[in-house]
């Protein structure tokens, strides 16, 4: 009995690990956008691939004086290509400027793995 | 005898000179203060009372200040904002008046504790454009297929405003004494109300390099708004004004870097970049020093690249509240029109429109029209 409980636990952990690993590119994108609306440039850069770091910095700067909110973000992992994995997101970033709201919709993104980490690397077609 | 009469007649005809055409009598629509020069840092020298006749003698380059004199009793002359004498001047052709050499600010009374000399001494509009330099940029753009009769708007809420140039297309807009701008308006009119991907509420100078803001479906993935706009609407001139959001979001090094990038990209695309300083009030508390610093950076970059500059900061010193609203961000507009019927002496956005149109007129006649 104790053996079977242990087996089930190991299997559950393994499955959770697989799920987490499979979902990692989508989570990386969501964390990137969360850093963006929080104005955390260091975190946004650390979640970006090397070629996207400068854009991430510009992006945080462009949002700096604005009241930005990540609204209903939902990202899913899509097709894996040779050089990137596509992540498709729904939801938007809502910017409040004065009395007016502007919505920047989330779209499709390129995510790559560098040094074992999944990182945002720009928009996909 | 008959022959002598003929000679006398011919002599009289030769000596007779026709009288100068009578100048239509101008009368002040209201009492106004006259200054010693074309700006409110000059001392007040006289007043012109309501309904008092006057003659216009000279103007500044922008045309928003004119020198007038009245001769009823003692001959007195002085400078007044053109808009304060509207509508009396509606039929006056300002270009017939000589240009003054007087600067826009009297440095004896300019508040240099508030802002350094360079902001007061840089003219609102340049005395002379570097035609060779601008022609070279324009020709590069023509070789790329840029439209000679199109402008691009780049900036924040004040540039994205529906009252920036757009009313010249969408409304019957009076040019009043600035009617000499009519042909330039006619040439570029079609681009005046075109929505620009590179101007938007909340933009600072970095925003136009962030692809996320290029939400227009015509923009490619990872294409920044500036480049999307230049690709969609290849034009000959770009009017660029940032600052109101930059004072919160960017430090001076970032502001300079992004503005330099806008200039470089514009030159790459063969678009003549026209920079503008921005206005604000000294009551902007701790941000005032940023306003001053960023405007100095703008002036220095225009000088470094030898490109046109509108020193709107200086022009707006003469407006109520310096032409900026109580939110310290939006230029004052006072309604849904930009008619130059005196409003240019009261509202920031009207004066900015006039400044941009006058600069465009200079570029059109001195560069574009002169390039074969």
Coordinates of C-alpha atoms in Angstrom, one line a residue:
Chain A
X1 CA 0.0 0.0 0.0
X2 CA 2.8 2.4 1.0
X3 CA 4.5 1.5 -2.3
X4 CA 1.5 2.4 -4.4
X5 CA 1.0 5.8 -2.6
X6 CA 4.6 6.6 -3.2
X7 CA 4.3 5.6 -6.8
X8 CA 1.2 7.8 -7.3
X9 CA 3.0 10.8 -5.6
X10 CA 6.0 10.4 -7.9
X11 CA 3.8 10.2 -10.9
X12 CA 1.8 13.3 -9.9
X13 CA 5.0 15.2 -9.3
X14 CA 6.4 14.1 -12.7
X15 CA 3.2 15.1 -14.4
X16 CA 3.2 18.5 -12.7
X17 CA 6.8 19.0 -13.7
X18 CA 5.9 18.1 -17.3
X19 CA 3.0 20.4 -17.3
X20 CA 5.0 23.2 -15.8
X21 CA 7.8 22.6 -18.3
X22 CA 5.5 22.5 -21.2
X23 CA 3.8 25.7 -20.1
X24 CA 7.0 27.6 -19.3
X25 CA 7.2 29.6 -22.5
X26 CA 3.7 31.0 -21.9
X27 CA 4.5 31.7 -18.3
X28 CA 7.6 33.6 -19.4
X29 CA 5.6 35.9 -21.6
X30 CA 3.0 36.6 -18.9
X31 CA 5.7 37.4 -16.4
X32 CA 7.4 39.7 -19.0
X33 CA 4.2 41.7 -19.5
X34 CA 3.6 41.8 -15.7
X35 CA 7.1 43.3 -15.3
X36 CA 6.3 45.7 -18.0
X37 CA 3.1 47.2 -16.4
X38 CA 4.9 47.3 -13.1
X39 CA 7.7 49.3 -14.6
X40 CA 10.3 46.7 -13.5
X41 CA 12.9 47.2 -16.2
X42 CA 15.4 44.8 -14.7
X43 CA 12.8 42.0 -14.6
X44 CA 11.6 42.8 -18.1
X45 CA 15.1 42.6 -19.5
X46 CA 15.9 39.4 -17.6
X47 CA 12.8 37.8 -19.2
X48 CA 14.0 38.9 -22.7
X49 CA 16.4 37.2 -25.1
X50 CA 19.6 39.1 -25.7
X51 CA 18.4 40.7 -29.0
X52 CA 15.2 41.9 -27.4
X53 CA 16.7 43.4 -24.2
X54 CA 17.0 46.9 -25.6
X55 CA 13.4 46.8 -26.8
X56 CA 12.3 45.6 -23.4
X57 CA 14.1 48.6 -21.9
X58 CA 12.5 51.0 -24.4
X59 CA 9.1 49.4 -23.7
X60 CA 9.3 49.9 -20.0
X61 CA 10.4 53.5 -20.6
X62 CA 7.5 54.1 -23.0
X63 CA 5.1 52.9 -20.3
X64 CA 6.8 54.8 -17.5
X65 CA 4.5 57.8 -16.9
X66 CA 1.3 55.9 -17.8
X67 CA -1.1 54.0 -15.6
X68 CA -0.9 50.5 -17.2
X69 CA -2.8 47.4 -16.3
X70 CA -2.5 43.9 -17.6
X71 CA -6.2 42.8 -18.3
X72 CA -7.2 39.1 -18.5
X73 CA -3.9 37.8 -19.8
X74 CA -4.0 34.3 -21.1
X75 CA -1.1 32.8 -23.0
X76 CA -0.8 29.4 -24.6
X77 CA 2.1 27.6 -26.2
X78 CA 1.7 27.1 -29.9
X79 CA 3.8 25.6 -32.6
X80 CA 7.5 25.0 -32.1
X81 CA 9.7 26.2 -35.0
X82 CA 13.4 25.6 -35.5
X83 CA 14.5 28.7 -33.8
X84 CA 11.6 29.7 -31.6
X85 CA 8.4 28.6 -30.0
X86 CA 5.3 30.6 -30.7
X87 CA 3.1 31.8 -27.8
X88 CA -0.3 33.2 -28.4
X89 CA -1.8 35.5 -25.9
X90 CA -5.2 37.0 -25.4
X91 CA -6.1 40.0 -23.2
X92 CA -4.6 43.4 -23.4
X93 CA -2.7 46.1 -21.6
X94 CA -5.0 48.9 -20.8
X95 CA -3.5 52.4 -20.5
X96 CA -5.2 55.1 -18.7
X97 CA -4.2 58.6 -19.8
X98 CA -6.2 61.4 -18.4
X99 CA -9.8 60.2 -18.6
X100 CA -9.2 58.1 -21.7
X101 CA -8.4 54.3 -21.8
X102 CA -6.4 52.9 -24.6
X103 CA -6.1 49.1 -25.2
X104 CA -3.0 47.5 -26.6
X105 CA -4.0 43.9 -27.5
X106 CA -1.7 41.0 -26.7
X107 CA -0.8 39.0 -29.8
X108 CA 1.6 36.2 -31.0
X109 CA 5.1 36.1 -29.6
X110 CA 8.4 34.4 -30.3
X111 CA 9.9 32.7 -27.3
X112 CA 13.4 31.2 -27.2
X113 CA 15.4 29.2 -24.7
X114 CA 18.7 30.7 -23.6
X115 CA 20.8 29.0 -20.9
X116 CA 17.8 26.8 -20.0
X117 CA 15.5 29.8 -19.6
X118 CA 12.5 30.6 -21.8
X119 CA 12.7 34.2 -22.9
X120 CA 10.5 36.7 -24.8
X121 CA 12.1 37.5 -28.2
X122 CA 9.6 39.7 -30.1
X123 CA 6.4 39.4 -32.0
X124 CA 5.7 36.5 -34.3
X125 CA 3.8 36.8 -37.6
Chain B
X1 CA 2.8 129.2 -79.0
X2 CA 1.1 125.9 -79.6
X3 CA 4.4 124.1 -79.6
X4 CA 5.4 125.8 -76.2
X5 CA 2.2 124.5 -74.7
X6 CA 3.0 121.1 -75.8
X7 CA 6.4 121.3 -74.2
X8 CA 5.0 122.6 -71.0
X9 CA 2.4 119.8 -70.9
X10 CA 5.1 117.2 -71.4
X11 CA 7.2 118.7 -68.7
X12 CA 4.3 118.6 -66.3
X13 CA 3.6 115.0 -67.1
X14 CA 7.2 114.1 -66.5
X15 CA 7.2 115.8 -63.1
X16 CA 3.9 114.4 -61.9
X17 CA 4.1 111.3 -59.8
X18 CA 1.0 109.5 -58.9
X19 CA 0.1 109.5 -55.2
X20 CA 0.7 106.4 -53.2
X21 CA -2.4 104.2 -52.9
X22 CA -4.2 105.2 -49.8
X23 CA -3.7 102.7 -47.0
X24 CA -7.0 101.6 -45.6
X25 CA -7.5 103.2 -42.3
X26 CA -7.0 100.7 -39.5
X27 CA -8.6 101.2 -36.1
X28 CA -7.9 99.4 -32.8
X29 CA -10.8 97.1 -31.9
X30 CA -9.9 97.5 -28.3
X31 CA -7.4 99.2 -26.0
X32 CA -4.0 97.5 -26.2
X33 CA -0.6 98.0 -24.6
X34 CA 2.4 98.7 -26.8
X35 CA 5.8 97.3 -26.1
X36 CA 9.3 98.5 -27.1
X37 CA 9.9 95.3 -29.0
X38 CA 8.2 92.1 -30.3
X39 CA 7.7 90.3 -26.9
X40 CA 6.5 90.9 -23.4
X41 CA 10.0 91.1 -21.9
X42 CA 10.2 94.5 -23.5
X43 CA 9.1 97.5 -21.6
X44 CA 5.6 98.9 -22.1
X45 CA 5.9 102.2 -24.0
X46 CA 2.3 103.4 -24.7
X47 CA -1.2 102.4 -25.2
X48 CA -3.4 102.4 -28.2
X49 CA -7.0 103.2 -27.3
X50 CA -10.1 101.5 -28.7
X51 CA -11.1 102.9 -32.1
X52 CA -7.8 104.9 -32.3
X53 CA -6.4 104.8 -35.9
X54 CA -3.0 103.2 -36.4
X55 CA -0.6 102.2 -39.2
X56 CA 1.3 98.9 -39.3
X57 CA 5.0 99.5 -39.7
X58 CA 6.9 96.2 -39.2
X59 CA 6.5 92.6 -38.1
X60 CA 8.4 89.7 -36.6
X61 CA 9.2 86.5 -38.6
X62 CA 6.2 84.6 -37.3
X63 CA 4.0 87.6 -37.9
X64 CA 2.3 87.3 -34.4
X65 CA 3.8 90.7 -33.4
X66 CA 3.6 93.9 -35.4
X67 CA 4.9 97.4 -34.8
X68 CA 2.2 100.0 -35.1
X69 CA 2.1 103.8 -34.8
X70 CA -0.6 106.3 -34.3
X71 CA -0.4 109.9 -35.1
X72 CA -3.4 111.6 -33.6
X73 CA -1.5 113.7 -31.2
X74 CA 2.1 112.8 -30.4
X75 CA 3.5 110.2 -32.8
X76 CA 3.8 107.1 -30.8
X77 CA 4.9 103.6 -32.0
X78 CA 5.3 100.3 -30.3
X79 CA 4.8 96.5 -30.7
X80 CA 1.6 94.5 -30.1
X81 CA 0.6 91.0 -30.6
X82 CA -1.1 90.8 -34.0
X83 CA -4.0 88.9 -32.6
X84 CA -4.9 91.6 -30.2
X85 CA -5.7 93.9 -33.1
X86 CA -7.9 91.3 -34.9
X87 CA -10.2 91.6 -36.7
X88 CA -8.8 95.0 -37.9
X89 CA -5.9 93.3 -39.5
X90 CA -7.9 90.6 -41.2
X91 CA -7.3 92.1 -44.7
X92 CA -3.7 93.2 -44.0
X93 CA -0.9 91.4 -46.0
X94 CA 1.7 91.0 -43.3
X95 CA 4.4 90.0 -45.9
X96 CA 4.3 93.6 -47.2
X97 CA 5.6 94.8 -43.8
X98 CA 9.4 94.9 -43.3
X99 CA 10.9 92.2 -41.0
X100 CA 12.3 93.5 -37.7
X101 CA 15.8 92.7 -36.5
X102 CA 14.7 92.9 -32.9
X103 CA 14.9 89.6 -31.0
X104 CA 11.9 88.0 -29.4
X105 CA 13.2 88.6 -25.9
X106 CA 14.8 91.6 -24.3
X107 CA 17.6 90.0 -22.3
X108 CA 17.7 93.0 -19.9
X109 CA 14.4 91.8 -18.5
X110 CA 14.2 88.1 -19.4
X111 CA 14.0 86.0 -16.3
X112 CA 17.3 84.1 -16.6
X113 CA 16.9 82.8 -13.1
X114 CA 14.0 80.8 -14.3
X115 CA 15.5 79.6 -17.6
X116 CA 19.0 80.1 -19.1
X117 CA 19.9 82.6 -21.8
X118 CA 19.9 80.0 -24.6
X119 CA 16.1 79.5 -24.3
X120 CA 15.5 83.2 -24.7
X121 CA 18.1 83.9 -27.4
X122 CA 17.3 81.0 -29.8
X123 CA 14.8 82.6 -32.2
X124 CA 11.3 81.3 -32.5
X125 CA 11.9 80.7 -36.2
X126 CA 15.4 80.6 -37.8
X127 CA 16.4 83.7 -39.7
X128 CA 17.7 81.5 -42.5
X129 CA 17.3 77.9 -43.3
X130 CA 20.4 76.0 -44.5
X131 CA 19.0 75.5 -48.0
X132 CA 21.9 73.3 -49.2
X133 CA 21.6 71.0 -46.2
X134 CA 17.8 70.7 -46.4
X135 CA 17.8 70.3 -50.1
X136 CA 20.2 67.3 -49.8
X137 CA 17.8 65.7 -47.3
X138 CA 14.8 66.4 -49.5
X139 CA 16.5 65.1 -52.6
X140 CA 17.4 61.9 -50.8
X141 CA 13.7 61.5 -49.9
X142 CA 12.6 62.2 -53.4
X143 CA 14.9 59.5 -54.7
X144 CA 13.2 57.1 -52.2
X145 CA 9.8 58.1 -53.5
X146 CA 8.7 60.4 -50.7
X147 CA 5.7 62.7 -51.4
X148 CA 6.8 66.3 -51.8
X149 CA 3.5 67.5 -50.6
X150 CA 3.1 65.5 -47.4
X151 CA 4.0 66.0 -43.8
X152 CA 4.2 63.6 -40.8
X153 CA 3.2 64.4 -37.3
X154 CA 5.4 62.9 -34.5
X155 CA 4.7 63.5 -30.8
X156 CA 2.4 63.3 -27.8
X157 CA -1.1 64.4 -27.1
X158 CA -0.6 67.9 -28.5
X159 CA 0.5 66.5 -31.8
X160 CA -2.2 63.8 -31.8
X161 CA -4.8 66.4 -31.1
X162 CA -7.6 66.8 -33.6
X163 CA -6.9 70.5 -33.4
X164 CA -3.3 70.2 -34.7
X165 CA -3.5 71.1 -38.4
X166 CA -6.6 68.9 -39.0
X167 CA -9.1 71.8 -38.8
X168 CA -7.5 73.3 -41.9
X169 CA -9.0 70.3 -43.8
X170 CA -12.1 69.7 -41.8
X171 CA -13.4 73.2 -41.1
X172 CA -13.5 76.5 -42.8
X173 CA -10.5 78.0 -41.1
X174 CA -9.7 81.7 -41.2
X175 CA -6.0 82.5 -41.9
X176 CA -6.8 86.2 -41.3
X177 CA -3.6 88.3 -41.6
X178 CA -1.6 85.1 -42.2
X179 CA -3.4 84.6 -45.6
X180 CA 0.1 84.5 -47.2
X181 CA 0.2 80.9 -45.9
X182 CA -2.7 79.9 -48.1
X183 CA -0.7 78.4 -51.0
X184 CA 1.5 76.3 -48.6
X185 CA -1.7 75.1 -46.8
X186 CA -3.1 74.2 -50.2
X187 CA -0.1 72.1 -51.2
X188 CA 0.1 70.1 -47.9
X189 CA -3.6 70.1 -47.0
X190 CA -4.3 66.4 -47.8
X191 CA -1.7 65.2 -45.2
X192 CA -2.9 67.6 -42.4
X193 CA -5.6 65.4 -41.0
X194 CA -4.1 62.0 -41.7
X195 CA -3.9 60.0 -38.5
X196 CA -0.2 59.4 -37.6
X197 CA 0.9 56.1 -36.0
X198 CA 3.8 58.1 -34.6
X199 CA 1.7 60.4 -32.5
X200 CA -0.6 59.4 -29.6
X201 CA -1.8 60.5 -26.2
X202 CA 0.7 59.5 -23.6
X203 CA 3.7 59.1 -26.0
X204 CA 7.1 60.1 -24.9
X205 CA 10.1 60.0 -27.2
X206 CA 10.8 56.3 -26.6
X207 CA 7.2 55.2 -27.5
X208 CA 7.7 55.6 -31.2
X209 CA 10.5 52.9 -31.0
X210 CA 8.3 50.4 -29.2
X211 CA 6.6 48.0 -31.6
X212 CA 3.8 47.4 -29.1
X213 CA 2.4 50.9 -29.8
X214 CA 2.3 50.1 -33.5
X215 CA -1.2 48.7 -33.2
X216 CA -2.3 49.7 -36.7
X217 CA -2.9 46.6 -38.8
X218 CA -0.7 48.0 -41.5
X219 CA 2.4 47.7 -39.3
X220 CA 4.6 44.7 -39.4
X221 CA 5.5 42.5 -36.4
X222 CA 8.3 44.2 -34.4
X223 CA 8.0 47.4 -36.5
X224 CA 8.2 50.5 -34.3
X225 CA 5.5 53.2 -34.9
X226 CA 8.0 55.7 -36.4
X227 CA 9.2 53.3 -39.1
X228 CA 5.7 52.1 -39.8
X229 CA 4.5 55.7 -40.3
X230 CA 7.5 56.5 -42.5
X231 CA 6.9 53.3 -44.6
X232 CA 3.1 54.0 -44.8
X233 CA 3.3 57.7 -45.5
X234 CA 6.7 58.6 -47.1
X235 CA 6.7 62.4 -46.7
X236 CA 9.1 65.3 -47.1
X237 CA 8.8 67.0 -43.7
X238 CA 8.2 65.7 -40.1
X239 CA 7.1 67.9 -37.3
X240 CA 8.4 66.5 -34.0
X241 CA 7.5 67.7 -30.5
X242 CA 7.9 65.7 -27.3
X243 CA 8.4 66.7 -23.7
X244 CA 5.2 66.8 -21.7
X245 CA 5.4 63.1 -20.8
X246 CA 9.1 62.8 -21.1
X247 CA 9.7 65.0 -18.0
X248 CA 8.1 62.2 -16.0
X249 CA 9.3 59.1 -17.8
X250 CA 12.8 59.8 -19.2
X251 CA 16.0 61.1 -17.8
X252 CA 18.0 63.6 -19.8
X253 CA 20.3 61.1 -21.3
X254 CA 17.4 58.9 -22.5
X255 CA 15.6 61.9 -23.9
X256 CA 18.6 63.0 -25.9
X257 CA 19.2 59.4 -27.1
X258 CA 15.7 58.9 -28.3
X259 CA 15.4 62.3 -29.9
X260 CA 18.7 61.8 -31.6
X261 CA 17.4 58.4 -32.9
X262 CA 14.3 60.2 -34.3
X263 CA 16.5 62.6 -36.2
X264 CA 18.8 59.9 -37.5
X265 CA 15.9 57.7 -38.7
X266 CA 14.3 60.7 -40.4
X267 CA 17.5 61.6 -42.2
X268 CA 17.8 57.9 -43.3
X269 CA 14.3 58.1 -44.8
X270 CA 15.0 61.5 -46.5
X271 CA 12.5 63.3 -44.3
X272 CA 13.4 66.8 -43.1
X273 CA 13.0 66.7 -39.3
X274 CA 11.7 69.9 -37.7
X275 CA 12.2 69.9 -34.0
X276 CA 10.2 72.0 -31.6
X277 CA 10.8 73.0 -28.0
X278 CA 7.8 72.6 -25.7
X279 CA 6.1 75.0 -23.3
X280 CA 5.2 74.7 -19.7
X281 CA 4.9 76.8 -16.6
X282 CA 7.5 77.6 -13.9
X283 CA 4.8 76.4 -11.4
X284 CA 5.4 72.9 -12.7
X285 CA 7.4 72.6 -9.5
X286 CA 10.1 69.9 -9.4
X287 CA 9.6 69.1 -13.1
X288 CA 10.4 72.7 -14.3
X289 CA 14.1 72.0 -14.3
X290 CA 13.4 69.0 -16.6
X291 CA 11.4 71.2 -18.9
X292 CA 14.3 73.6 -19.2
X293 CA 16.9 70.8 -19.6
X294 CA 15.0 68.9 -22.2
X295 CA 14.3 72.1 -24.2
X296 CA 18.0 72.9 -24.2
X297 CA 18.8 69.4 -25.4
X298 CA 16.3 69.9 -28.3
X299 CA 18.0 73.2 -29.3
X300 CA 21.4 71.7 -29.1
X301 CA 20.4 68.7 -31.2
X302 CA 18.9 70.9 -33.9
X303 CA 22.1 72.9 -33.9
X304 CA 24.3 69.8 -34.1
X305 CA 22.3 68.3 -37.0
X306 CA 21.7 71.7 -38.6
X307 CA 18.0 71.1 -39.0
X308 CA 15.0 73.5 -38.5
X309 CA 13.9 74.3 -35.0
X310 CA 10.8 76.0 -33.7
X311 CA 11.5 77.5 -30.3
X312 CA 7.9 77.3 -29.3
X313 CA 8.9 77.6 -25.6
X314 CA 9.9 81.2 -26.3
X315 CA 6.9 82.0 -28.5
X316 CA 4.6 80.8 -25.8
X317 CA 6.1 83.0 -23.1
X318 CA 3.8 85.8 -24.4
X319 CA 0.6 83.7 -24.0
X320 CA -1.7 83.6 -20.9
X321 CA -0.5 80.8 -18.7
X322 CA 2.3 80.2 -21.2
X323 CA -0.2 78.4 -23.5
X324 CA -0.4 75.3 -21.3
X325 CA -3.5 74.0 -19.4
X326 CA -3.9 73.4 -15.7
X327 CA -2.8 69.8 -16.2
X328 CA 0.7 71.0 -17.2
X329 CA 0.4 68.8 -20.3
X330 CA -2.1 69.9 -22.9
X331 CA -1.7 73.1 -24.9
X332 CA -4.7 75.5 -24.4
X333 CA -7.2 75.5 -27.2
X334 CA -10.3 77.3 -26.0
X335 CA -12.8 75.5 -28.2
X336 CA -12.9 73.4 -31.3
X337 CA -11.2 75.7 -33.8
X338 CA -7.8 77.1 -34.6
X339 CA -8.9 80.2 -36.6
X340 CA -6.2 82.8 -36.6
X341 CA -8.6 85.5 -35.7
X342 CA -6.9 86.7 -32.6
X343 CA -6.8 83.3 -30.9
X344 CA -3.1 83.0 -31.6
X345 CA -2.6 85.7 -29.0
X346 CA -4.5 83.6 -26.4
X347 CA -4.1 79.8 -27.0
X348 CA -1.1 77.6 -27.1
X349 CA -2.4 75.2 -29.7
X350 CA -3.4 78.0 -32.1
X351 CA 0.0 79.6 -31.8
X352 CA 1.7 76.2 -32.3
X353 CA -0.4 75.7 -35.5
X354 CA 0.7 79.1 -36.7
X355 CA 4.4 78.3 -35.9
X356 CA 4.3 75.0 -37.7
X357 CA 2.5 76.5 -40.8
X358 CA 5.0 79.4 -41.0
X359 CA 8.0 77.0 -40.7
X360 CA 6.4 74.7 -43.4
X361 CA 5.9 77.8 -45.6
X362 CA 9.6 78.6 -45.2
X363 CA 10.7 75.1 -46.1
X364 CA 8.3 74.9 -49.0
X365 CA 9.4 78.1 -50.6
X366 CA 13.1 78.0 -49.7
X367 CA 13.7 74.3 -50.2
X368 CA 11.0 72.2 -51.9
X369 CA 9.9 74.7 -54.5
X370 CA 13.6 75.6 -55.2
X371 CA 14.6 72.0 -55.9
X372 CA 14.3 71.1 -59.6

